[in-house]
Amino acid sequence: MLQRLIRAAQLSTRRLHQTRPLPRFQAPRPIPAPPLHPSLVRAFAMSTTASTSAVAGKPVIGIIGMGDMGRLYATKLSAGGHRVVVCDKPELFENLSTEFGGSGIEVLQDGHAVSRLADFIVYSVEAAAIGAVVRQYGPSTKIGATVAGQTSVKAPEKEAFDKYLPADVDVVSVHSLHGPSVTTEGQPLIIIHHRGPQEKVTMVEDIFRSFKSRYVYLSYEEHDEVTANTQAVTHAAFLSMGMAWKNGSSYPWEETKWVSGIEVVKVNITLRIYAAKWHVYAGLAILNPAAQRQIQQYARSTTELMKLMLGGHRDELARRVWAAREAVFGWGPNEDAVHDEDGGRRPILLSEDILDQFSLGEYDKKRDDQPNSHLSLLAMVDCWAALNIHPFEHLEVAGTPVFMLWIGVAEYLFRSRERLAAAIDAGLADRVFRADDLEFTIAARGWGECVSFGNFDLYERRFLDTASFFAPRFEGASKMGTKMIKTIQEAQQRSN
């Protein structure tokens, strides 16, 4: 027994000291990485040559959204010496590539590629869509890039940028307060410094230097308050005129009462607005709380003044109109409008004669002007007075060409006690414009309700239905309107 135990111990010790070959090392089998998005593959490839292909010392500009304003930005910035990369919806890639082939503007597949490559990115999309677009492409933004939005309403844009952009991205937003058919020179360009160092503001100023625009520095909130007046409620007036003419089956250029003087501005600007994209005006009105308040007040002012006219309440109508004149322009009921010859603000419109050359219709220069209540203008000034708005302050800060004309014709009417008294008399006694004023009142209330409901579909239907009525004259009216704006601006500059 003892011998068996000794032998077993010896065998165990021998096994313990035997050298066993170690298992051969095998590298782990590589796990295939998921494929990169095709647009990012191209962006990575392009970024390796960015330093050699981009203009030395200038940031690469990216534009997401190639609508009318996106195209304007891309063209102007490329002409200014910047490398510009753009995109729109992926299904439009081929068409855009063909359109801009050889132009120097690089068309990429989508916003991922643009965001990965560009140093300064502009989201030029509808205000109603900004949240969805930034949510989709914002996370791809290059570290340290600066982002802006060329949207007409900034509240949704601010929310989208704060929510979806990475923390290592700066925000210096912009807004050109004019349409794509108007020269950028001398027009207001709002710059909003939301987050990031001051040097990024300087960078944005340098990027837009070729625009020769006038820089205006506002916060997001200040922007929406100012544009509510200079754009949204002004557009509501012209939209109401257009719908009134359409519902009355009246082409204004075919009737002598609409072909001269102040009426030329009303007709040309109305057609100019209806020739544009409906969503621009819908976003301005529906998504901006300040705009909603002003549009509601404009509809209320129109309705209340119309009721006073229909009821023959002369004293109350006159009291209200003259009070609005004093509140907005500072001229008392018995005071003539005067301006300081030694450098004070001069009238925008010195004479109606300058407008006649831009009429879309034929008129007899020897005609007697027909009395007109100018309800749209009376209501506008009444609206400003009710909301304690000082339009000339907004004009100075961020006035658009259309707002400049609108306040110009309002000022022209209210400057003259004789002209204003004639408008009051016409509203009470004259029947020539009574049907037009009634249609205008209904249209203004309709637009006000549409905006208060927040209904984009209804807004689109109302807009496009009216636009189709005027479509045959859009091209001519747009060209005439551009010339009219330029002529009045040049005349104003000479007078100053």
Short mmCIF file of C-alpha atoms in Angstrom, two decimals:
data_model
loop_
_atom_site.label_atom_id
_atom_site.label_comp_id
_atom_site.label_asym_id
_atom_site.label_seq_id
_atom_site.Cartn_x
_atom_site.Cartn_y
_atom_site.Cartn_z
CA MET A 1 0.00 0.00 0.00
CA LEU A 2 2.79 2.38 0.92
CA GLN A 3 4.63 1.64 -2.33
CA ARG A 4 1.49 2.43 -4.40
CA LEU A 5 1.05 5.79 -2.67
CA ILE A 6 4.74 6.70 -3.27
CA ARG A 7 4.42 5.80 -6.97
CA ALA A 8 1.23 7.87 -7.37
CA ALA A 9 2.95 10.90 -5.82
CA GLN A 10 5.93 10.53 -8.17
CA LEU A 11 3.64 10.40 -11.21
CA SER A 12 1.75 13.50 -10.03
CA THR A 13 4.98 15.44 -9.52
CA ARG A 14 6.27 14.43 -12.96
CA ARG A 15 3.07 15.67 -14.64
CA LEU A 16 3.28 18.93 -12.71
CA HIS A 17 6.76 19.69 -14.02
CA GLN A 18 6.15 18.67 -17.61
CA THR A 19 6.30 21.66 -19.99
CA ARG A 20 3.15 21.98 -22.03
CA PRO A 21 3.19 23.92 -25.30
CA LEU A 22 1.29 27.19 -25.03
CA PRO A 23 -1.68 27.62 -27.37
CA ARG A 24 -0.85 29.54 -30.54
CA PHE A 25 -2.00 33.19 -30.42
CA GLN A 26 -4.72 34.07 -32.91
CA ALA A 27 -5.71 37.67 -33.58
CA PRO A 28 -9.42 38.31 -33.07
CA ARG A 29 -11.47 38.38 -36.21
CA PRO A 30 -12.21 42.04 -37.10
CA ILE A 31 -15.80 43.19 -36.74
CA PRO A 32 -16.87 45.07 -39.88
CA ALA A 33 -17.73 48.73 -39.22
CA PRO A 34 -21.10 50.02 -40.40
CA PRO A 35 -20.89 51.80 -43.74
CA LEU A 36 -20.65 55.60 -43.65
CA HIS A 37 -23.46 57.66 -45.07
CA PRO A 38 -22.55 58.29 -48.76
CA SER A 39 -22.69 62.04 -48.29
CA LEU A 40 -20.22 61.84 -45.40
CA VAL A 41 -17.83 59.71 -47.45
CA ARG A 42 -17.70 62.48 -50.02
CA ALA A 43 -17.42 65.16 -47.34
CA PHE A 44 -14.47 63.37 -45.69
CA ALA A 45 -12.75 63.08 -49.03
CA MET A 46 -13.36 66.73 -49.85
CA SER A 47 -12.25 67.88 -46.39
CA THR A 48 -8.77 66.42 -46.93
CA THR A 49 -8.26 68.88 -49.78
CA ALA A 50 -10.22 71.77 -48.30
CA SER A 51 -7.11 73.69 -47.31
CA THR A 52 -5.83 73.65 -50.88
CA SER A 53 -9.13 74.13 -52.70
CA ALA A 54 -10.65 76.83 -50.47
CA VAL A 55 -9.75 80.45 -50.88
CA ALA A 56 -6.83 81.13 -48.56
CA GLY A 57 -7.89 82.64 -45.25
CA LYS A 58 -11.62 82.54 -45.95
CA PRO A 59 -14.10 80.21 -44.27
CA VAL A 60 -15.98 77.64 -46.34
CA ILE A 61 -19.64 78.67 -46.64
CA GLY A 62 -22.41 76.08 -46.49
CA ILE A 63 -26.03 76.71 -47.45
CA ILE A 64 -28.77 74.22 -46.61
CA GLY A 65 -31.84 75.04 -48.69
CA MET A 66 -31.62 76.39 -52.23
CA GLY A 67 -34.82 78.35 -52.57
CA ASP A 68 -34.83 81.90 -53.89
CA MET A 69 -32.89 83.39 -50.98
CA GLY A 70 -30.56 80.41 -50.73
CA ARG A 71 -29.65 80.91 -54.37
CA LEU A 72 -29.11 84.62 -53.83
CA TYR A 73 -26.78 83.92 -50.90
CA ALA A 74 -24.87 81.21 -52.76
CA THR A 75 -24.39 83.35 -55.86
CA LYS A 76 -23.40 86.54 -54.01
CA LEU A 77 -21.03 84.81 -51.59
CA SER A 78 -19.38 82.80 -54.35
CA ALA A 79 -18.91 85.98 -56.40
CA GLY A 80 -17.39 87.54 -53.28
CA GLY A 81 -14.56 85.02 -53.37
CA HIS A 82 -15.76 82.35 -50.96
CA ARG A 83 -15.87 78.63 -51.47
CA VAL A 84 -19.58 77.76 -51.29
CA VAL A 85 -21.08 74.28 -50.80
CA VAL A 86 -24.85 73.87 -50.99
CA CYS A 87 -27.63 71.31 -50.84
CA ASP A 88 -31.38 71.01 -50.99
CA LYS A 89 -33.66 68.00 -50.69
CA PRO A 90 -31.79 64.83 -51.81
CA GLU A 91 -34.21 64.28 -54.69
CA LEU A 92 -33.15 67.65 -56.14
CA PHE A 93 -29.44 66.80 -56.12
CA GLU A 94 -29.16 65.92 -59.81
CA ASN A 95 -31.07 68.98 -61.00
CA LEU A 96 -29.04 71.31 -58.79
CA SER A 97 -25.78 69.69 -59.90
CA THR A 98 -26.71 70.32 -63.52
CA GLU A 99 -27.89 73.87 -62.87
CA PHE A 100 -24.77 74.94 -60.98
CA GLY A 101 -22.25 72.88 -62.89
CA GLY A 102 -19.23 75.00 -63.75
CA SER A 103 -20.44 77.91 -61.61
CA GLY A 104 -17.95 77.37 -58.82
CA ILE A 105 -20.77 76.53 -56.41
CA GLU A 106 -20.39 72.93 -55.19
CA VAL A 107 -23.61 70.93 -54.85
CA LEU A 108 -23.50 68.20 -52.18
CA GLN A 109 -25.90 65.35 -51.54
CA ASP A 110 -27.48 66.64 -48.35
CA GLY A 111 -27.08 68.65 -45.17
CA HIS A 112 -24.83 66.07 -43.51
CA ALA A 113 -22.14 66.72 -46.11
CA VAL A 114 -22.57 70.49 -45.93
CA SER A 115 -22.50 70.50 -42.12
CA ARG A 116 -19.38 68.32 -42.00
CA LEU A 117 -17.44 70.52 -44.41
CA ALA A 118 -18.47 74.16 -43.92
CA ASP A 119 -17.13 76.67 -41.40
CA PHE A 120 -20.20 78.91 -41.66
CA ILE A 121 -23.55 77.22 -42.31
CA VAL A 122 -26.77 79.01 -43.24
CA TYR A 123 -30.09 77.20 -42.92
CA SER A 124 -32.19 78.84 -45.63
CA VAL A 125 -35.42 76.92 -45.13
CA GLU A 126 -39.04 77.67 -44.28
CA ALA A 127 -39.58 78.84 -40.73
CA ALA A 128 -42.13 76.08 -40.22
CA ALA A 129 -39.57 73.43 -41.23
CA ILE A 130 -36.49 74.73 -39.41
CA GLY A 131 -36.92 72.42 -36.41
CA ALA A 132 -37.09 69.23 -38.46
CA VAL A 133 -34.18 70.20 -40.72
CA VAL A 134 -31.86 71.19 -37.86
CA ARG A 135 -32.78 68.03 -35.95
CA GLN A 136 -31.75 65.99 -38.99
CA TYR A 137 -28.50 67.73 -39.96
CA GLY A 138 -27.43 69.71 -36.89
CA PRO A 139 -25.57 66.84 -35.14
CA SER A 140 -23.24 66.56 -38.17
CA THR A 141 -22.00 70.15 -37.76
CA LYS A 142 -18.22 70.50 -37.77
CA ILE A 143 -16.64 71.26 -34.39
CA GLY A 144 -16.13 74.99 -33.99
CA ALA A 145 -18.33 75.93 -36.94
CA THR A 146 -20.74 78.87 -36.85
CA VAL A 147 -24.40 78.41 -37.74
CA ALA A 148 -27.02 80.92 -38.92
CA GLY A 149 -30.58 80.81 -40.16
CA GLN A 150 -32.00 82.92 -42.97
CA THR A 151 -35.54 82.56 -41.63
CA SER A 152 -38.15 85.29 -41.42
CA VAL A 153 -39.26 84.35 -37.90
CA LYS A 154 -36.57 83.69 -35.33
CA ALA A 155 -38.42 82.14 -32.38
CA PRO A 156 -38.62 78.64 -33.97
CA GLU A 157 -35.05 78.99 -35.24
CA LYS A 158 -33.68 79.85 -31.79
CA GLU A 159 -35.49 76.89 -30.27
CA ALA A 160 -34.15 74.51 -32.93
CA PHE A 161 -30.54 75.71 -32.61
CA ASP A 162 -30.59 75.51 -28.81
CA LYS A 163 -32.11 72.04 -28.89
CA TYR A 164 -30.29 70.26 -31.71
CA LEU A 165 -26.90 71.89 -32.35
CA PRO A 166 -23.85 70.52 -30.49
CA ALA A 167 -22.50 72.63 -27.65
CA ASP A 168 -19.19 73.15 -29.48
CA VAL A 169 -20.94 75.05 -32.29
CA ASP A 170 -21.45 78.84 -32.29
CA VAL A 171 -24.58 80.68 -33.45
CA VAL A 172 -24.49 84.06 -35.19
CA SER A 173 -27.70 84.27 -37.18
CA VAL A 174 -28.70 86.60 -40.01
CA HIS A 175 -31.73 87.87 -41.91
CA SER A 176 -31.72 89.95 -45.09
CA LEU A 177 -34.82 92.13 -44.94
CA HIS A 178 -35.59 92.08 -48.64
CA GLY A 179 -36.61 89.66 -51.35
CA PRO A 180 -34.37 87.93 -53.88
CA SER A 181 -35.19 90.37 -56.69
CA VAL A 182 -34.02 93.46 -54.76
CA THR A 183 -30.40 94.54 -54.68
CA THR A 184 -28.63 93.78 -51.41
CA GLU A 185 -26.77 97.09 -51.49
CA GLY A 186 -27.91 99.45 -48.76
CA GLN A 187 -30.59 97.06 -47.49
CA PRO A 188 -30.73 96.04 -43.81
CA LEU A 189 -29.02 92.77 -42.88
CA ILE A 190 -29.82 91.76 -39.33
CA ILE A 191 -27.03 90.03 -37.36
CA ILE A 192 -27.95 88.15 -34.18
CA HIS A 193 -25.10 87.17 -31.84
CA HIS A 194 -26.65 84.30 -29.90
CA ARG A 195 -23.64 82.32 -28.67
CA GLY A 196 -19.91 82.20 -29.26
CA PRO A 197 -17.04 84.71 -29.09
CA GLN A 198 -17.21 88.20 -30.57
CA GLU A 199 -14.70 87.19 -33.23
CA LYS A 200 -17.41 85.06 -34.82
CA VAL A 201 -19.54 88.19 -35.31
CA THR A 202 -16.57 89.81 -37.02
CA MET A 203 -16.26 86.74 -39.24
CA VAL A 204 -19.92 87.01 -40.29
CA GLU A 205 -19.49 90.73 -41.01
CA ASP A 206 -16.53 89.92 -43.25
CA ILE A 207 -18.41 87.12 -45.03
CA PHE A 208 -21.25 89.45 -46.04
CA ARG A 209 -19.03 92.41 -46.91
CA SER A 210 -19.67 91.88 -50.64
CA PHE A 211 -23.43 92.40 -50.09
CA LYS A 212 -22.81 96.06 -49.19
CA SER A 213 -25.79 95.79 -46.86
CA ARG A 214 -26.42 97.87 -43.76
CA TYR A 215 -25.77 95.78 -40.65
CA VAL A 216 -28.36 95.91 -37.87
CA TYR A 217 -27.60 94.18 -34.55
CA LEU A 218 -30.58 92.73 -32.69
CA SER A 219 -31.45 89.88 -30.35
CA TYR A 220 -33.76 87.08 -31.46
CA GLU A 221 -36.65 88.68 -29.54
CA GLU A 222 -36.02 92.18 -30.87
CA HIS A 223 -35.91 90.80 -34.41
CA ASP A 224 -39.37 89.29 -34.19
CA GLU A 225 -40.89 92.43 -32.66
CA VAL A 226 -39.49 94.70 -35.38
CA THR A 227 -40.28 92.40 -38.31
CA ALA A 228 -43.84 91.96 -37.08
CA ASN A 229 -44.44 95.61 -37.97
CA THR A 230 -42.08 96.16 -40.89
CA GLN A 231 -43.16 92.98 -42.65
CA ALA A 232 -46.06 90.91 -41.29
CA VAL A 233 -48.78 93.52 -40.75
CA THR A 234 -47.66 95.45 -43.83
CA HIS A 235 -48.05 92.31 -45.92
CA ALA A 236 -51.49 91.71 -44.39
CA ALA A 237 -52.65 95.04 -45.80
CA PHE A 238 -51.52 94.19 -49.34
CA LEU A 239 -52.81 90.62 -49.10
CA SER A 240 -56.20 92.05 -48.15
CA MET A 241 -56.18 94.45 -51.12
CA GLY A 242 -55.41 91.61 -53.50
CA MET A 243 -58.16 89.41 -52.15
CA ALA A 244 -60.62 92.32 -52.28
CA TRP A 245 -59.87 92.93 -55.97
CA LYS A 246 -60.04 89.23 -56.75
CA ASN A 247 -63.36 88.74 -54.92
CA GLY A 248 -64.72 91.79 -56.69
CA SER A 249 -63.56 90.32 -60.04
CA SER A 250 -61.67 93.54 -60.65
CA TYR A 251 -58.28 93.89 -62.32
CA PRO A 252 -57.19 97.23 -60.80
CA TRP A 253 -55.04 98.23 -63.78
CA GLU A 254 -58.15 98.11 -65.98
CA GLU A 255 -60.03 100.73 -63.95
CA THR A 256 -59.04 104.38 -63.98
CA LYS A 257 -59.45 104.73 -60.22
CA TRP A 258 -56.43 102.46 -59.61
CA VAL A 259 -53.89 103.66 -62.16
CA SER A 260 -52.28 106.76 -60.69
CA GLY A 261 -50.68 108.23 -57.61
CA ILE A 262 -50.87 106.30 -54.35
CA GLU A 263 -52.92 103.59 -56.07
CA VAL A 264 -49.88 102.65 -58.17
CA VAL A 265 -48.02 101.64 -55.01
CA LYS A 266 -50.99 99.61 -53.79
CA VAL A 267 -51.31 97.68 -57.06
CA ASN A 268 -47.63 97.09 -57.78
CA ILE A 269 -46.71 95.96 -54.28
CA THR A 270 -49.79 93.75 -54.00
CA LEU A 271 -48.83 91.90 -57.17
CA ARG A 272 -45.21 91.76 -56.06
CA ILE A 273 -46.23 90.00 -52.85
CA TYR A 274 -48.58 87.54 -54.52
CA ALA A 275 -45.85 86.65 -57.03
CA ALA A 276 -43.63 85.44 -54.17
CA LYS A 277 -43.72 82.22 -52.12
CA TRP A 278 -46.74 81.90 -49.85
CA HIS A 279 -44.83 80.18 -47.04
CA VAL A 280 -42.62 83.25 -46.52
CA TYR A 281 -45.61 85.36 -45.51
CA ALA A 282 -47.35 82.53 -43.65
CA GLY A 283 -44.33 81.96 -41.44
CA LEU A 284 -43.94 85.66 -40.73
CA ALA A 285 -47.56 85.95 -39.66
CA ILE A 286 -48.39 82.66 -37.94
CA LEU A 287 -45.16 81.80 -36.11
CA ASN A 288 -44.48 85.28 -34.72
CA PRO A 289 -46.64 86.12 -31.66
CA ALA A 290 -45.98 89.85 -32.11
CA ALA A 291 -47.17 89.63 -35.71
CA GLN A 292 -50.37 87.89 -34.68
CA ARG A 293 -51.22 90.74 -32.29
CA GLN A 294 -50.58 93.37 -34.93
CA ILE A 295 -52.51 91.60 -37.69
CA GLN A 296 -55.47 91.15 -35.35
CA GLN A 297 -55.38 94.87 -34.50
CA TYR A 298 -55.19 95.81 -38.17
CA ALA A 299 -58.30 93.74 -38.90
CA ARG A 300 -60.01 95.35 -35.90
CA SER A 301 -59.06 98.87 -36.99
CA THR A 302 -60.32 98.22 -40.52
CA THR A 303 -63.65 96.86 -39.28
CA GLU A 304 -64.28 99.64 -36.77
CA LEU A 305 -63.45 102.42 -39.24
CA MET A 306 -65.66 100.80 -41.87
CA LYS A 307 -68.56 100.66 -39.41
CA LEU A 308 -68.16 104.36 -38.65
CA MET A 309 -68.23 105.13 -42.39
CA LEU A 310 -71.30 103.00 -43.04
CA GLY A 311 -73.07 104.47 -40.02
CA GLY A 312 -72.32 108.04 -41.05
CA HIS A 313 -70.63 108.79 -37.73
CA ARG A 314 -68.62 111.74 -38.99
CA ASP A 315 -67.53 113.19 -35.66
CA GLU A 316 -66.30 109.89 -34.24
CA LEU A 317 -64.54 108.92 -37.48
CA ALA A 318 -62.81 112.29 -37.73
CA ARG A 319 -61.81 112.26 -34.06
CA ARG A 320 -60.27 108.81 -34.41
CA VAL A 321 -58.37 109.56 -37.63
CA TRP A 322 -56.96 112.88 -36.41
CA ALA A 323 -55.98 111.32 -33.07
CA ALA A 324 -54.11 108.58 -34.91
CA ARG A 325 -52.34 111.22 -37.01
CA GLU A 326 -51.10 112.98 -33.90
CA ALA A 327 -50.09 109.75 -32.11
CA VAL A 328 -48.06 108.38 -35.01
CA PHE A 329 -46.74 111.47 -36.78
CA GLY A 330 -46.89 114.08 -34.03
CA TRP A 331 -49.02 116.58 -35.97
CA GLY A 332 -52.06 118.00 -34.19
CA PRO A 333 -55.46 118.33 -35.92
CA ASN A 334 -54.85 122.00 -36.68
CA GLU A 335 -51.16 121.69 -37.48
CA ASP A 336 -49.58 121.46 -40.88
CA ALA A 337 -46.90 118.83 -41.30
CA VAL A 338 -43.48 120.42 -41.38
CA HIS A 339 -39.97 119.06 -41.50
CA ASP A 340 -36.68 120.49 -40.41
CA GLU A 341 -34.81 121.89 -43.38
CA ASP A 342 -31.58 121.70 -41.41
CA GLY A 343 -31.07 117.97 -41.39
CA GLY A 344 -34.36 116.63 -40.03
CA ARG A 345 -36.20 113.68 -41.54
CA ARG A 346 -37.64 114.54 -44.91
CA PRO A 347 -40.78 112.96 -46.39
CA ILE A 348 -40.29 109.66 -48.18
CA LEU A 349 -42.72 110.61 -50.93
CA LEU A 350 -42.65 114.27 -51.93
CA SER A 351 -45.18 114.00 -54.76
CA GLU A 352 -47.52 111.44 -56.31
CA ASP A 353 -46.35 112.46 -59.77
CA ILE A 354 -43.25 110.31 -59.48
CA LEU A 355 -45.50 107.25 -59.15
CA ASP A 356 -47.55 107.69 -62.32
CA GLN A 357 -44.74 106.44 -64.57
CA PHE A 358 -44.98 103.02 -62.91
CA SER A 359 -48.68 102.47 -63.52
CA LEU A 360 -49.73 99.13 -65.03
CA GLY A 361 -52.74 100.77 -66.69
CA GLU A 362 -53.52 103.70 -68.97
CA TYR A 363 -54.80 106.93 -67.55
CA ASP A 364 -55.67 110.43 -68.65
CA LYS A 365 -53.26 112.99 -67.18
CA LYS A 366 -56.04 115.59 -67.40
CA ARG A 367 -58.42 113.50 -65.28
CA ASP A 368 -59.81 114.70 -61.97
CA ASP A 369 -58.69 112.43 -59.12
CA GLN A 370 -61.60 110.44 -57.73
CA PRO A 371 -62.21 110.77 -53.99
CA ASN A 372 -60.93 107.74 -52.09
CA SER A 373 -61.31 106.84 -48.44
CA HIS A 374 -57.91 105.07 -48.47
CA LEU A 375 -59.33 102.73 -45.83
CA SER A 376 -56.23 100.52 -45.94
CA LEU A 377 -54.02 103.49 -44.98
CA LEU A 378 -56.40 104.92 -42.38
CA ALA A 379 -56.55 101.49 -40.73
CA MET A 380 -52.77 101.12 -40.79
CA VAL A 381 -52.16 104.39 -38.96
CA ASP A 382 -55.01 103.62 -36.56
CA CYS A 383 -53.39 100.23 -35.87
CA TRP A 384 -50.01 101.83 -35.15
CA ALA A 385 -51.66 104.31 -32.80
CA ALA A 386 -53.61 101.61 -30.96
CA LEU A 387 -50.45 99.53 -30.38
CA ASN A 388 -48.25 102.56 -29.62
CA ILE A 389 -45.95 101.67 -32.52
CA HIS A 390 -43.59 104.29 -33.89
CA PRO A 391 -43.06 103.13 -37.48
CA PHE A 392 -40.25 105.54 -38.33
CA GLU A 393 -38.15 104.04 -35.54
CA HIS A 394 -38.66 100.59 -37.05
CA LEU A 395 -37.95 101.97 -40.50
CA GLU A 396 -34.65 103.34 -39.25
CA VAL A 397 -33.70 100.05 -37.60
CA ALA A 398 -34.81 97.44 -40.08
CA GLY A 399 -37.19 98.79 -42.69
CA THR A 400 -37.76 96.78 -45.85
CA PRO A 401 -38.28 98.36 -49.30
CA VAL A 402 -41.98 97.46 -49.14
CA PHE A 403 -42.36 98.95 -45.67
CA MET A 404 -40.54 102.08 -46.81
CA LEU A 405 -43.11 102.53 -49.60
CA TRP A 406 -46.03 101.72 -47.33
CA ILE A 407 -45.09 104.18 -44.63
CA GLY A 408 -44.21 106.66 -47.38
CA VAL A 409 -47.72 106.68 -48.88
CA ALA A 410 -49.30 106.72 -45.41
CA GLU A 411 -47.17 109.72 -44.49
CA TYR A 412 -48.06 111.41 -47.78
CA LEU A 413 -51.79 111.04 -47.10
CA PHE A 414 -51.57 112.17 -43.47
CA ARG A 415 -49.18 115.08 -44.06
CA SER A 416 -51.84 117.10 -45.84
CA ARG A 417 -54.86 118.14 -43.79
CA GLU A 418 -56.70 118.68 -47.06
CA ARG A 419 -55.97 115.18 -48.40
CA LEU A 420 -56.85 113.54 -45.09
CA ALA A 421 -60.11 115.48 -44.75
CA ALA A 422 -61.01 114.46 -48.32
CA ALA A 423 -60.41 110.80 -47.42
CA ILE A 424 -62.72 111.09 -44.41
CA ASP A 425 -65.41 112.74 -46.56
CA ALA A 426 -65.06 110.04 -49.23
CA GLY A 427 -65.44 107.28 -46.67
CA LEU A 428 -68.66 108.83 -45.40
CA ALA A 429 -70.35 110.08 -48.55
CA ASP A 430 -68.74 108.77 -51.74
CA ARG A 431 -69.99 105.51 -53.27
CA VAL A 432 -67.25 104.94 -55.88
CA PHE A 433 -65.01 102.95 -53.53
CA ARG A 434 -67.71 101.69 -51.14
CA ALA A 435 -67.88 98.17 -52.59
CA ASP A 436 -64.08 97.95 -52.68
CA ASP A 437 -63.85 99.06 -49.05
CA LEU A 438 -66.41 96.44 -48.04
CA GLU A 439 -64.49 93.67 -49.82
CA PHE A 440 -61.28 94.93 -48.24
CA THR A 441 -62.78 94.79 -44.75
CA ILE A 442 -63.98 91.23 -45.26
CA ALA A 443 -60.57 90.20 -46.60
CA ALA A 444 -58.70 91.81 -43.69
CA ARG A 445 -60.90 90.02 -41.16
CA GLY A 446 -60.40 86.76 -43.05
CA TRP A 447 -56.62 87.04 -42.98
CA GLY A 448 -56.76 87.94 -39.29
CA GLU A 449 -58.81 84.84 -38.49
CA CYS A 450 -56.55 82.65 -40.63
CA VAL A 451 -53.49 83.81 -38.70
CA SER A 452 -55.17 83.47 -35.30
CA PHE A 453 -56.10 79.85 -36.13
CA GLY A 454 -52.47 79.11 -37.00
CA ASN A 455 -53.71 77.32 -40.11
CA PHE A 456 -50.98 77.03 -42.74
CA ASP A 457 -53.18 75.02 -45.12
CA LEU A 458 -55.90 77.68 -45.10
CA TYR A 459 -53.29 80.40 -45.55
CA GLU A 460 -51.83 78.58 -48.54
CA ARG A 461 -55.25 78.10 -50.19
CA ARG A 462 -56.25 81.74 -49.71
CA PHE A 463 -52.90 82.95 -51.01
CA LEU A 464 -52.63 80.70 -54.08
CA ASP A 465 -56.27 81.17 -55.05
CA THR A 466 -55.78 84.95 -55.12
CA ALA A 467 -52.35 84.67 -56.76
CA SER A 468 -53.80 82.70 -59.68
CA PHE A 469 -56.13 85.62 -60.42
CA PHE A 470 -53.20 88.02 -60.89
CA ALA A 471 -50.65 85.59 -62.35
CA PRO A 472 -50.71 86.93 -65.95
CA ARG A 473 -49.29 90.27 -64.77
CA PHE A 474 -46.69 89.03 -62.28
CA GLU A 475 -43.62 89.43 -64.47
CA GLY A 476 -44.41 92.97 -65.58
CA ALA A 477 -45.48 94.05 -62.10
CA SER A 478 -42.33 92.65 -60.51
CA LYS A 479 -40.06 94.56 -62.88
CA MET A 480 -42.12 97.73 -62.51
CA GLY A 481 -42.14 97.40 -58.73
CA THR A 482 -38.36 97.01 -58.60
CA LYS A 483 -37.90 100.15 -60.71
CA MET A 484 -40.40 102.04 -58.56
CA ILE A 485 -38.60 101.13 -55.33
CA LYS A 486 -35.23 102.09 -56.77
CA THR A 487 -36.51 105.41 -58.12
CA ILE A 488 -38.10 106.45 -54.83
CA GLN A 489 -35.04 105.43 -52.82
CA GLU A 490 -32.78 107.43 -55.13
CA ALA A 491 -35.10 110.45 -54.94
CA GLN A 492 -35.09 110.20 -51.15
CA GLN A 493 -31.29 110.07 -51.06
CA ARG A 494 -31.06 113.15 -53.27
CA SER A 495 -33.47 115.08 -51.08
CA ASN A 496 -31.43 114.25 -47.99
#
